[in-house]
Coordinates of C-alpha atoms in Angstrom, one line a residue:
X1 CA -24.5 -48.0 119.1
X2 CA -26.4 -45.2 120.9
X3 CA -25.6 -42.8 118.0
X4 CA -28.2 -44.5 115.8
X5 CA -30.9 -42.2 114.7
X6 CA -33.6 -41.7 112.1
X7 CA -32.5 -41.5 108.4
X8 CA -33.5 -38.4 106.6
X9 CA -35.2 -38.3 103.2
X10 CA -38.8 -38.6 102.0
X11 CA -39.9 -41.4 104.3
X12 CA -39.6 -42.5 107.9
X13 CA -37.2 -45.4 108.4
X14 CA -38.5 -46.1 111.9
X15 CA -42.2 -46.3 112.6
X16 CA -44.4 -47.6 115.4
X17 CA -44.5 -50.9 113.6
X18 CA -40.8 -51.5 113.1
X19 CA -39.2 -50.2 116.2
X20 CA -36.8 -52.5 118.0
X21 CA -38.4 -54.8 120.6
X22 CA -38.6 -53.2 124.0
X23 CA -35.9 -53.8 126.5
X24 CA -38.1 -56.3 128.3
X25 CA -38.0 -56.8 132.0
X26 CA -37.4 -60.4 133.1
X27 CA -40.2 -62.0 135.0
X28 CA -38.1 -63.7 137.7
X29 CA -40.0 -63.6 140.9
X30 CA -38.3 -62.6 144.0
X31 CA -39.8 -62.3 147.5
X32 CA -38.3 -59.9 149.9
X33 CA -36.8 -61.3 153.1
X34 CA -39.5 -59.5 155.1
X35 CA -42.3 -60.8 152.9
X36 CA -43.7 -57.4 152.3
X37 CA -43.4 -57.3 148.5
X38 CA -43.3 -59.6 145.5
X39 CA -40.6 -58.2 143.3
X40 CA -39.5 -59.0 139.7
X41 CA -35.8 -58.8 139.0
X42 CA -34.7 -56.8 136.0
X43 CA -32.1 -58.5 134.8
X44 CA -16.4 -56.8 143.2
X45 CA -13.9 -55.1 143.7
X46 CA -12.8 -52.5 146.3
X47 CA -12.5 -48.8 145.4
X48 CA -11.0 -46.5 148.0
X49 CA -11.4 -42.9 147.1
X50 CA -9.0 -40.7 149.2
X51 CA -11.2 -37.7 148.9
X52 CA -14.0 -39.3 150.8
X53 CA -12.6 -42.5 152.3
X54 CA -15.7 -44.3 151.0
X55 CA -15.3 -47.9 149.8
X56 CA -17.0 -48.8 146.5
X57 CA -17.2 -52.5 146.4
X58 CA -19.9 -52.9 143.8
X59 CA -19.1 -50.9 140.7
X60 CA -17.4 -52.7 137.8
X61 CA -14.4 -51.9 135.6
X62 CA -14.5 -48.5 133.9
X63 CA -17.6 -47.6 135.8
X64 CA -15.6 -47.9 139.0
X65 CA -13.0 -45.6 137.5
X66 CA -15.8 -43.2 136.7
X67 CA -16.9 -43.1 140.3
X68 CA -13.4 -42.3 141.4
X69 CA -13.3 -39.5 138.9
X70 CA -16.7 -38.2 140.2
X71 CA -15.3 -37.8 143.7
X72 CA -11.9 -36.4 142.7
X73 CA -13.6 -33.5 141.1
X74 CA -15.7 -32.3 144.0
X75 CA -18.3 -33.6 146.5
X76 CA -21.0 -35.3 144.4
X77 CA -23.8 -33.4 146.2
X78 CA -22.2 -30.1 145.0
X79 CA -22.8 -31.0 141.4
X80 CA -25.2 -28.8 139.5
X81 CA -27.8 -30.0 137.0
X82 CA -25.3 -29.1 134.2
X83 CA -22.6 -31.2 136.0
X84 CA -25.0 -34.1 136.3
X85 CA -25.8 -34.0 132.5
X86 CA -22.1 -33.9 131.7
X87 CA -21.5 -36.9 133.9
X88 CA -24.3 -38.7 132.1
X89 CA -22.4 -38.1 128.8
X90 CA -19.3 -39.7 130.3
X91 CA -21.4 -42.7 131.2
X92 CA -22.7 -42.9 127.7
X93 CA -19.2 -42.7 126.2
X94 CA -18.2 -45.8 128.2
X95 CA -21.5 -47.6 127.5
X96 CA -21.0 -47.0 123.7
X97 CA -17.9 -49.3 123.8
X98 CA -19.3 -51.8 126.3
X99 CA -20.3 -55.0 124.5
X100 CA -22.7 -55.8 127.3
X101 CA -24.6 -52.5 126.8
X102 CA -24.3 -51.4 123.2
X103 CA -26.3 -54.1 121.5
X104 CA -29.6 -52.3 121.6
X105 CA -30.6 -48.9 120.2
X106 CA -31.5 -47.5 123.6
X107 CA -29.5 -48.0 126.7
X108 CA -30.8 -50.7 129.1
X109 CA -31.3 -49.0 132.5
X110 CA -31.3 -52.4 134.3
X111 CA -27.9 -53.4 132.8
X112 CA -26.4 -50.0 133.4
X113 CA -27.4 -50.0 137.0
X114 CA -25.9 -53.5 137.4
X115 CA -22.5 -51.9 136.3
X116 CA -22.8 -49.7 139.3
X117 CA -23.7 -52.6 141.6
X118 CA -27.4 -51.8 141.7
X119 CA -30.1 -54.4 141.3
X120 CA -33.4 -53.2 139.7
X121 CA -36.8 -54.6 140.6
X122 CA -40.3 -53.8 139.8
X123 CA -43.3 -54.1 142.2
X124 CA -47.0 -53.6 142.1
X125 CA -47.1 -52.8 145.8
X126 CA -45.8 -49.2 145.7
X127 CA -48.2 -46.6 146.9
X128 CA -50.3 -44.5 144.4
X129 CA -48.2 -41.7 142.9
X130 CA -45.0 -43.4 144.0
X131 CA -43.2 -44.2 140.7
X132 CA -40.1 -45.6 142.3
X133 CA -37.7 -45.9 145.2
X134 CA -34.0 -46.5 145.8
X135 CA -32.7 -48.1 149.0
X136 CA -29.0 -48.5 149.8
X137 CA -27.0 -49.8 152.7
X138 CA -28.2 -50.3 156.2
X139 CA -30.8 -53.1 156.3
X140 CA -31.3 -53.1 152.6
X141 CA -29.5 -56.4 152.0
X142 CA -31.5 -58.1 154.8
X143 CA -34.7 -57.2 153.0
X144 CA -33.8 -57.3 149.3
X145 CA -30.8 -59.6 149.3
X146 CA -28.7 -56.8 147.7
X147 CA -26.9 -53.8 149.1
X148 CA -28.4 -51.2 146.7
X149 CA -31.8 -51.6 144.9
X150 CA -34.0 -49.5 142.7
X151 CA -37.7 -50.5 142.7
X152 CA -40.0 -49.2 140.0
X153 CA -43.8 -49.3 140.0
X154 CA -45.0 -52.0 137.7
X155 CA -48.4 -50.4 137.5
X156 CA -46.9 -47.6 135.4
X157 CA -45.9 -47.8 131.8
X158 CA -42.6 -49.2 130.7
X159 CA -41.5 -45.8 129.2
X160 CA -42.0 -44.0 132.5
X161 CA -40.2 -46.7 134.5
X162 CA -37.1 -46.3 132.3
X163 CA -37.0 -42.6 133.3
X164 CA -37.6 -43.4 137.0
X165 CA -34.8 -45.9 137.1
X166 CA -32.4 -43.4 135.5
X167 CA -33.6 -40.7 137.9
X168 CA -32.9 -42.9 141.0
X169 CA -29.5 -43.8 139.6
X170 CA -28.8 -40.1 139.6
X171 CA -29.8 -39.9 143.3
X172 CA -27.3 -42.8 144.1
X173 CA -24.5 -41.0 142.3
X174 CA -25.0 -37.5 143.5
X175 CA -26.8 -37.8 146.9
X176 CA -25.5 -41.1 148.3
X177 CA -22.0 -41.7 147.0
X178 CA -19.6 -39.2 148.5
X179 CA -22.1 -38.2 151.2
X180 CA -20.2 -38.7 154.5
X181 CA -23.5 -39.4 156.2
X182 CA -23.4 -42.9 154.5
X183 CA -19.7 -43.4 154.8
X184 CA -19.9 -46.5 157.1
X185 CA -22.9 -47.8 155.2
X186 CA -24.8 -48.5 158.4
X187 CA -27.5 -46.0 157.7
X188 CA -30.2 -46.6 155.1
X189 CA -30.2 -44.2 152.1
X190 CA -33.6 -43.8 150.6
X191 CA -35.2 -41.6 147.9
X192 CA -38.7 -41.7 146.5
X193 CA -39.8 -40.7 143.1
X194 CA -43.2 -39.0 143.4
X195 CA -45.2 -38.7 140.2
X196 CA -45.2 -36.3 138.4
X197 CA -41.8 -34.8 137.7
X198 CA -43.5 -31.4 137.5
X199 CA -43.3 -31.4 141.3
X200 CA -39.5 -31.8 141.4
X201 CA -38.5 -28.4 142.6
X202 CA -35.6 -29.3 144.9
X203 CA -32.1 -29.1 143.5
X204 CA -31.5 -32.8 144.1
X205 CA -34.7 -33.7 142.2
X206 CA -33.9 -31.3 139.3
X207 CA -30.4 -32.6 139.1
X208 CA -31.6 -36.3 139.0
X209 CA -34.1 -35.3 136.4
X210 CA -31.5 -33.6 134.2
X211 CA -29.1 -36.6 134.6
X212 CA -31.9 -39.0 133.5
X213 CA -32.9 -36.8 130.6
X214 CA -29.4 -36.7 129.2
X215 CA -28.9 -40.4 129.8
X216 CA -32.0 -41.4 127.9
X217 CA -32.3 -38.4 125.5
X218 CA -28.8 -37.2 124.6
X219 CA -28.9 -33.8 123.2
X220 CA -27.2 -34.5 119.9
X221 CA -29.3 -37.6 119.2
X222 CA -32.6 -35.8 120.0
X223 CA -31.7 -32.8 117.7
X224 CA -30.6 -35.1 114.9
X225 CA -33.7 -37.3 115.2
X226 CA -36.1 -34.4 115.5
X227 CA -34.8 -32.8 112.2
X228 CA -34.9 -36.1 110.4
X229 CA -38.5 -36.8 111.4
X230 CA -39.6 -33.3 110.8
X231 CA -38.2 -33.4 107.2
X232 CA -39.8 -36.7 106.4
X233 CA -42.9 -36.8 104.2
X234 CA -45.1 -37.8 107.2
X235 CA -43.5 -35.2 109.4
X236 CA -44.1 -32.4 107.0
X237 CA -47.8 -33.5 106.5
X238 CA -48.6 -34.3 110.1
X239 CA -46.6 -31.7 111.9
X240 CA -45.1 -31.3 115.4
X241 CA -47.4 -33.7 117.3
X242 CA -46.4 -36.5 115.0
X243 CA -42.7 -35.7 115.4
X244 CA -43.0 -35.7 119.2
X245 CA -44.9 -39.0 119.2
X246 CA -42.3 -40.7 116.9
X247 CA -39.5 -39.4 119.1
X248 CA -41.2 -40.9 122.2
X249 CA -41.5 -44.3 120.5
X250 CA -38.0 -44.2 119.2
X251 CA -36.3 -43.3 122.5
X252 CA -38.8 -45.4 124.5
X253 CA -39.9 -42.6 126.8
X254 CA -43.2 -40.8 127.4
X255 CA -44.5 -38.0 125.2
X256 CA -44.4 -35.6 128.1
X257 CA -40.8 -36.5 128.7
X258 CA -40.0 -35.6 125.1
X259 CA -41.9 -32.3 125.4
X260 CA -40.0 -31.4 128.6
X261 CA -36.7 -32.4 127.0
X262 CA -37.3 -30.2 123.9
X263 CA -38.2 -27.3 126.2
X264 CA -34.9 -27.8 128.1
X265 CA -32.9 -27.8 124.9
X266 CA -34.6 -24.6 123.7
X267 CA -34.2 -22.8 127.0
X268 CA -30.7 -23.7 128.1
X269 CA -29.2 -26.1 125.5
X270 CA -30.4 -29.2 127.5
X271 CA -27.8 -28.8 130.2

């Protein structure tokens, strides 16, 4: 399903007016146990990995197997940005054959996070320039009624929130799982997405960004779609800005995210 792209030829087959309906975010209200935030919800089995002795009780089915594979290869925090992008591809391969995930053109971040045992919320109460947060373990369940949660800033546009959720999922996979600091799950794991991504200089931030980019903008699909739009009659007349805008609408991300992704692909192949 995620292999769908633009059709080539003399006219655009997907435009701003006929794109699929957005992956809407359900408006179920949820008040945190502490009463600090009013949150909207977006939408188990044991895994014992001998390499880390960490119990994964939340991931489901083949996604659980993927976590085991992640830690068999090496400590998750030792993954490079290239490793993270390759792992995103493995997730997409599973999602492509998952009937709960492959019914829409673009992957639902909320549904994917649920596969890893993560509940996604949105809140209008996050501080300015804070696009999102992830909390895991410790007192998280006492506050949010769930062991692992991602909170996106509802004041920001839908397209940016998709990237933020994917980014925070990357933090969970590469900075939380497999980290012995959180082995007994008594300590709270927390990461904060500060807007904008241009300030993400640390390895862990660049790794989470690259993971999110490949998850939302797989290299092969971006290249195929770019060529098809550029060759269309509108693309030839209106030029690169039009192509970038159409890509952003098609993949449901921000224009700046498309620009950054194209730069990545040109500079290092997107990995």
